[in-house]
CSV table of C-alpha atoms in Angstrom, one decimal:
chain,number,residue,atom,x,y,z
A,1,MET,CA,5.4,-10.2,11.7
A,2,GLY,CA,1.7,-10.2,11.0
A,3,GLY,CA,0.0,-7.9,8.0
A,4,ILE,CA,-3.7,-7.0,7.3
A,5,PHE,CA,-5.3,-9.6,5.3
A,6,THR,CA,-9.3,-9.6,5.5
A,7,LYS,CA,-12.1,-11.4,3.7
A,8,THR,CA,-11.3,-12.3,0.2
A,9,ALA,CA,-13.0,-13.8,-2.9
A,10,VAL,CA,-11.4,-17.0,-2.0
A,11,HIS,CA,-12.1,-17.0,1.7
A,12,ALA,CA,-15.7,-16.0,1.0
A,13,GLY,CA,-16.4,-18.9,-1.2
A,14,LEU,CA,-20.0,-18.7,-2.4
A,15,LEU,CA,-20.5,-15.3,-0.6
A,16,ARG,CA,-18.8,-13.8,-3.7
A,17,SER,CA,-20.3,-14.3,-7.1
A,18,ALA,CA,-18.7,-11.3,-8.8
A,19,PRO,CA,-15.8,-11.9,-10.8
A,20,THR,CA,-12.2,-10.6,-10.0
A,21,VAL,CA,-10.6,-10.5,-13.3
A,22,GLY,CA,-10.2,-7.3,-14.9
A,23,THR,CA,-7.7,-4.6,-16.2
A,24,HIS,CA,-6.2,-3.7,-12.7
A,25,GLY,CA,-4.5,-0.6,-13.0
A,26,MET,CA,-1.6,-0.4,-10.4
A,27,VAL,CA,0.5,2.4,-8.9
A,28,VAL,CA,4.2,2.0,-9.1
A,29,PHE,CA,6.3,3.3,-6.5
A,30,GLY,CA,9.7,2.8,-4.9
A,31,THR,CA,12.7,2.1,-7.2
A,32,GLY,CA,13.7,-0.5,-9.7
A,33,THR,CA,15.0,-3.0,-7.2
A,34,ASP,CA,13.0,-1.9,-4.4
A,35,CYS,CA,9.7,-1.9,-5.9
A,36,TYR,CA,5.8,-1.8,-5.0
A,37,LEU,CA,2.6,-1.9,-6.5
A,38,SER,CA,-0.6,-0.7,-5.1
A,39,HIS,CA,-3.9,-1.6,-6.9
A,40,ARG,CA,-6.3,1.5,-7.8
A,41,PRO,CA,-9.5,0.3,-6.2
A,42,MET,CA,-13.2,1.0,-6.8
A,43,PHE,CA,-16.2,0.2,-4.7
A,44,PHE,CA,-17.6,-2.3,-7.3
A,45,ALA,CA,-16.5,-5.5,-8.9
A,46,PRO,CA,-13.9,-6.7,-10.3
A,47,TYR,CA,-12.0,-3.6,-8.5
A,48,ASP,CA,-12.9,-3.7,-5.1
A,49,PHE,CA,-9.9,-5.0,-3.7
A,50,GLN,CA,-7.0,-2.9,-1.9
A,51,VAL,CA,-3.9,-4.8,-2.7
A,52,LEU,CA,-0.2,-3.5,-1.8
A,53,LEU,CA,2.3,-5.7,-3.4
A,54,ASP,CA,6.5,-5.8,-2.8
A,55,VAL,CA,7.6,-6.8,-6.3
A,56,GLU,CA,10.5,-7.3,-8.7
A,57,LEU,CA,10.3,-6.2,-12.1
A,58,ASP,CA,11.9,-8.0,-14.9
A,59,GLU,CA,15.2,-6.3,-16.3
A,60,ARG,CA,13.4,-4.8,-19.0
A,61,GLY,CA,11.0,-2.9,-16.7
A,62,ARG,CA,13.4,-2.1,-14.2
A,63,ARG,CA,15.5,-0.1,-17.1
A,64,ALA,CA,12.6,1.6,-18.6
A,65,LEU,CA,11.5,2.7,-15.0
A,66,GLY,CA,15.0,3.7,-14.2
A,67,ALA,CA,15.5,5.7,-17.6
A,68,ASP,CA,12.3,7.8,-17.2
A,69,ARG,CA,13.3,8.8,-13.9
A,70,ARG,CA,16.9,9.5,-14.8
A,71,ALA,CA,15.5,11.6,-17.8
A,72,GLY,CA,13.8,13.9,-15.1
A,73,PHE,CA,10.1,12.5,-15.1
A,74,GLY,CA,8.8,13.2,-11.6
A,75,GLY,CA,5.3,12.0,-12.0
A,76,CYS,CA,3.5,8.6,-11.4
A,77,HIS,CA,4.0,5.4,-13.2
A,78,ALA,CA,1.3,2.6,-13.4
A,79,PHE,CA,1.6,-1.1,-14.1
A,80,ASP,CA,-1.4,-2.5,-16.0
A,81,PRO,CA,-1.7,-6.4,-15.7
A,82,ALA,CA,-2.8,-8.6,-18.6
A,83,ASP,CA,-6.2,-10.4,-17.7
A,84,LEU,CA,-5.3,-10.6,-13.9
A,85,SER,CA,-7.6,-12.0,-11.3
A,86,LEU,CA,-6.8,-10.0,-8.0
A,87,ALA,CA,-8.4,-13.2,-6.0
A,88,GLU,CA,-5.1,-15.3,-7.2
A,89,LEU,CA,-2.8,-13.1,-5.4
A,90,ASP,CA,-4.8,-13.9,-2.2
A,91,PRO,CA,-2.0,-14.8,0.6
A,92,GLY,CA,-4.5,-17.1,2.1
A,93,ALA,CA,-5.1,-19.3,-1.1
A,94,GLN,CA,-4.0,-22.9,-1.3
A,95,CYS,CA,-1.5,-21.6,-4.1
A,96,PRO,CA,-1.3,-18.0,-4.5
A,97,ARG,CA,-0.1,-16.4,-7.7
A,98,THR,CA,3.6,-14.9,-7.6
A,99,THR,CA,4.1,-13.7,-11.2
A,100,PHE,CA,2.1,-12.0,-13.8
A,101,ARG,CA,2.9,-9.7,-16.9
A,102,GLY,CA,1.7,-6.2,-18.1
A,103,ASN,CA,2.6,-3.1,-19.3
A,104,LEU,CA,4.5,-0.3,-17.5
A,105,ILE,CA,2.8,3.1,-17.9
A,106,ARG,CA,4.2,6.7,-17.6
A,107,GLY,CA,1.1,8.2,-16.1
A,108,TYR,CA,-1.9,6.4,-16.3
A,109,LEU,CA,-3.5,4.9,-19.4
A,110,ASP,CA,-7.1,6.1,-18.5
A,111,ARG,CA,-5.4,9.6,-18.4
A,112,ARG,CA,-3.7,9.5,-21.5
A,113,GLY,CA,-0.5,7.9,-20.1
A,114,THR,CA,2.0,6.4,-22.6
A,115,VAL,CA,3.5,2.8,-22.4
A,116,ILE,CA,7.3,2.6,-21.9
A,117,ALA,CA,7.8,-0.9,-21.5
A,118,ARG,CA,5.3,-3.9,-22.7
A,119,ASP,CA,5.1,-7.5,-21.5
A,120,VAL,CA,7.3,-6.6,-18.5
A,121,GLY,CA,7.3,-9.6,-16.2
A,122,VAL,CA,6.6,-9.2,-12.3
A,123,THR,CA,7.4,-11.2,-9.2
A,124,VAL,CA,5.8,-10.7,-6.2
A,125,ARG,CA,8.2,-10.9,-3.2
A,126,HIS,CA,5.5,-10.3,-0.5
A,127,VAL,CA,1.7,-9.5,-0.4
A,128,VAL,CA,2.0,-6.3,1.7
A,129,SER,CA,-1.6,-6.2,2.2
A,130,PHE,CA,-4.6,-7.8,0.9
A,131,ALA,CA,-8.3,-6.7,1.6
A,132,GLU,CA,-11.8,-7.0,-0.1
A,133,LEU,CA,-13.7,-3.7,0.3
A,134,ASP,CA,-16.7,-3.5,1.9
A,135,PRO,CA,-19.0,-0.3,1.1
A,136,HIS,CA,-21.3,-1.1,3.9
A,137,PRO,CA,-19.1,-2.5,6.6
A,138,LEU,CA,-20.4,-3.6,9.8
A,139,HIS,CA,-18.2,-2.1,12.4
A,140,THR,CA,-18.3,1.3,11.3
A,141,GLY,CA,-16.5,2.8,14.5
A,142,GLU,CA,-13.1,1.2,13.4
A,143,LEU,CA,-10.0,3.3,14.4
A,144,LEU,CA,-7.6,1.7,12.3
A,145,THR,CA,-6.6,4.7,9.9
A,146,HIS,CA,-3.8,3.8,7.7
A,147,LEU,CA,-1.0,1.1,6.8
A,148,CYS,CA,2.7,1.5,7.6
A,149,PHE,CA,5.3,-0.6,5.6
A,150,GLY,CA,8.7,-0.5,4.0
A,151,ARG,CA,12.2,-1.4,4.6
A,152,ALA,CA,14.7,0.5,7.0
A,153,GLY,CA,15.1,4.2,5.8
A,154,LYS,CA,12.3,3.7,3.4
A,155,MET,CA,8.7,3.9,4.8
A,156,TYR,CA,5.5,4.2,3.3
A,157,LEU,CA,2.0,5.2,4.6
A,158,ALA,CA,-1.3,4.1,2.8
A,159,HIS,CA,-4.6,5.4,3.8
A,160,ARG,CA,-6.9,1.9,4.9
A,161,ILE,CA,-10.0,2.0,3.1
A,162,ALA,CA,-12.4,1.0,5.3
A,163,ARG,CA,-15.7,2.3,4.1
A,164,ARG,CA,-17.4,4.4,1.8
A,165,PRO,CA,-16.9,7.1,0.5
A,166,SER,CA,-13.2,7.2,0.9
A,167,PHE,CA,-9.9,8.1,-0.7
A,168,ASP,CA,-6.6,6.3,-1.7
A,169,GLN,CA,-3.5,8.0,-0.6
A,170,ILE,CA,0.0,6.6,-0.4
A,171,VAL,CA,3.2,9.0,1.0
A,172,ALA,CA,6.9,8.3,1.7
A,173,ALA,CA,7.3,8.9,5.4
A,174,ARG,CA,10.4,8.8,7.9
A,175,LEU,CA,10.0,7.5,11.8
A,176,ILE,CA,11.5,10.0,13.9
A,177,PRO,CA,14.5,8.9,16.1
A,178,ASP,CA,14.1,8.7,19.8
A,179,SER,CA,10.4,9.2,19.5
A,180,VAL,CA,9.3,5.7,20.5
A,181,THR,CA,7.1,5.1,23.7
A,182,ASP,CA,4.8,2.5,25.3
A,183,LEU,CA,1.4,3.2,24.9
A,184,LEU,CA,1.2,5.1,28.4
A,185,GLY,CA,4.2,7.6,27.0
A,186,PHE,CA,7.3,6.0,28.7
A,187,PRO,CA,10.4,6.0,26.4
A,188,LEU,CA,11.5,2.8,24.7
A,189,PRO,CA,15.1,2.2,23.3
A,190,ASP,CA,14.0,0.9,20.0
A,191,ASP,CA,16.1,2.1,16.9
A,192,VAL,CA,13.8,3.4,14.4
A,193,THR,CA,16.4,3.2,11.6
A,194,GLU,CA,16.2,-0.8,11.9
A,195,PHE,CA,12.7,-0.9,11.8
A,196,GLU,CA,11.2,-3.0,8.9
A,197,PHE,CA,7.5,-4.1,8.0
A,198,GLU,CA,7.6,-6.7,5.3
A,199,ARG,CA,3.7,-6.6,5.6
A,200,ALA,CA,1.5,-3.6,6.3
A,201,GLN,CA,0.9,-3.0,9.9
A,202,PRO,CA,-2.5,-1.0,10.5
A,203,ILE,CA,-2.2,2.1,12.8
A,204,ILE,CA,-4.0,4.7,14.2
A,205,LEU,CA,-2.7,8.6,13.4
A,206,GLY,CA,-3.3,11.2,15.6
A,207,GLN,CA,-2.1,14.2,18.0
A,208,ARG,CA,0.9,16.6,17.2
A,209,GLU,CA,0.4,18.6,14.0
A,210,PHE,CA,-1.8,15.8,12.5
A,211,THR,CA,-5.2,17.5,11.1
A,212,GLY,CA,-7.0,14.7,9.6
A,213,GLN,CA,-6.9,11.4,7.8
A,214,ARG,CA,-5.8,13.0,4.4
A,215,LEU,CA,-1.7,13.6,4.9
A,216,ARG,CA,0.0,16.5,3.9
A,217,ILE,CA,3.8,17.2,3.3
A,218,GLY,CA,5.6,18.0,6.5
A,219,GLU,CA,2.7,16.8,8.8
A,220,VAL,CA,4.1,15.1,11.9
A,221,ALA,CA,1.7,12.9,13.5
A,222,VAL,CA,1.8,10.0,16.3
A,223,ALA,CA,1.5,6.5,15.1
A,224,ALA,CA,0.0,3.7,17.6
A,225,PHE,CA,1.1,0.4,16.6
A,226,HIS,CA,-0.8,-2.6,18.3
A,227,ALA,CA,2.3,-4.8,18.2
A,228,THR,CA,5.8,-5.4,16.5
A,229,ALA,CA,8.7,-7.4,16.6
A,230,SER,CA,11.1,-5.1,18.0
A,231,ALA,CA,13.4,-4.7,20.8
A,232,SER,CA,10.3,-3.8,23.3
A,233,GLY,CA,8.9,-7.2,22.1
A,234,GLU,CA,5.4,-8.3,20.8
A,235,ARG,CA,3.5,-5.2,22.3
A,236,GLY,CA,1.8,-1.8,21.3
A,237,PHE,CA,4.2,1.1,21.0
A,238,LEU,CA,3.9,4.8,19.8
A,239,VAL,CA,6.2,6.6,17.4
A,240,GLU,CA,6.2,9.7,15.6
A,241,ILE,CA,5.9,9.9,11.7
A,242,ALA,CA,6.8,12.7,9.6
A,243,VAL,CA,5.1,12.7,6.1
A,244,GLU,CA,8.1,13.4,3.3
A,245,ARG,CA,6.5,13.2,-0.2
A,246,GLN,CA,3.0,12.4,-1.5
A,247,ILE,CA,3.1,9.6,-4.0
A,248,TYR,CA,-0.5,9.0,-5.0
A,249,LEU,CA,-3.9,10.4,-4.3
A,250,GLU,CA,-7.3,9.6,-5.5
A,251,VAL,CA,-10.6,10.7,-4.6
A,252,ALA,CA,-12.9,10.4,-7.1
A,253,ASP,CA,-12.9,6.7,-7.7
A,254,LEU,CA,-13.9,5.9,-4.3
A,255,VAL,CA,-17.2,8.1,-3.7
């Protein structure tokens, strides 16, 4: 199933002269065994990439993350890779990087976070989404608003950062059973509990109780998918999505 991969430092070649190596803080969400990383982007190099990764932490990382959550910590965790070039993760590269190391953080180091495990190994299972940010996009009327990804019963939405100013938001979401229709509104038999999106699917949210691009807990929206490998075949469809929990929200870094 296709995902969203746009112009990158590797694809752009000489068009990009800015470096991509830096201290790239990443949001950690999911579980120790069903884990995702989301790069915290900004509109300047080397941080101008929106990257979502499906990863596996090594045993020490999984244990530290699980112990912290069992102890009752309900806040955010982060991962700080050591000297990582984001361009090396580009799935369009000839030999994309699949492993790196870094520190697992309770909270965020730039906001008085605490290291809970050092030199943790990460294996990239899938690059969920990889896009270089453009503060001055050519197509300002683009409608795609969010990225939907996850496994059966564990779906996530990330705001698609398309232009400046913007915001970075990740929420846990639930596809509502018996709400799948074609683009004209005719019901389809697809079972949403079986939907899986290994790579992010770009969608448009609207209608129902949706009040804007920034999602709120309890909000219900209709998501328009352009295509999916489902029982209805490779064609667009609509489905209702309920927002269950906010995982991350950042506005100040993307003004």
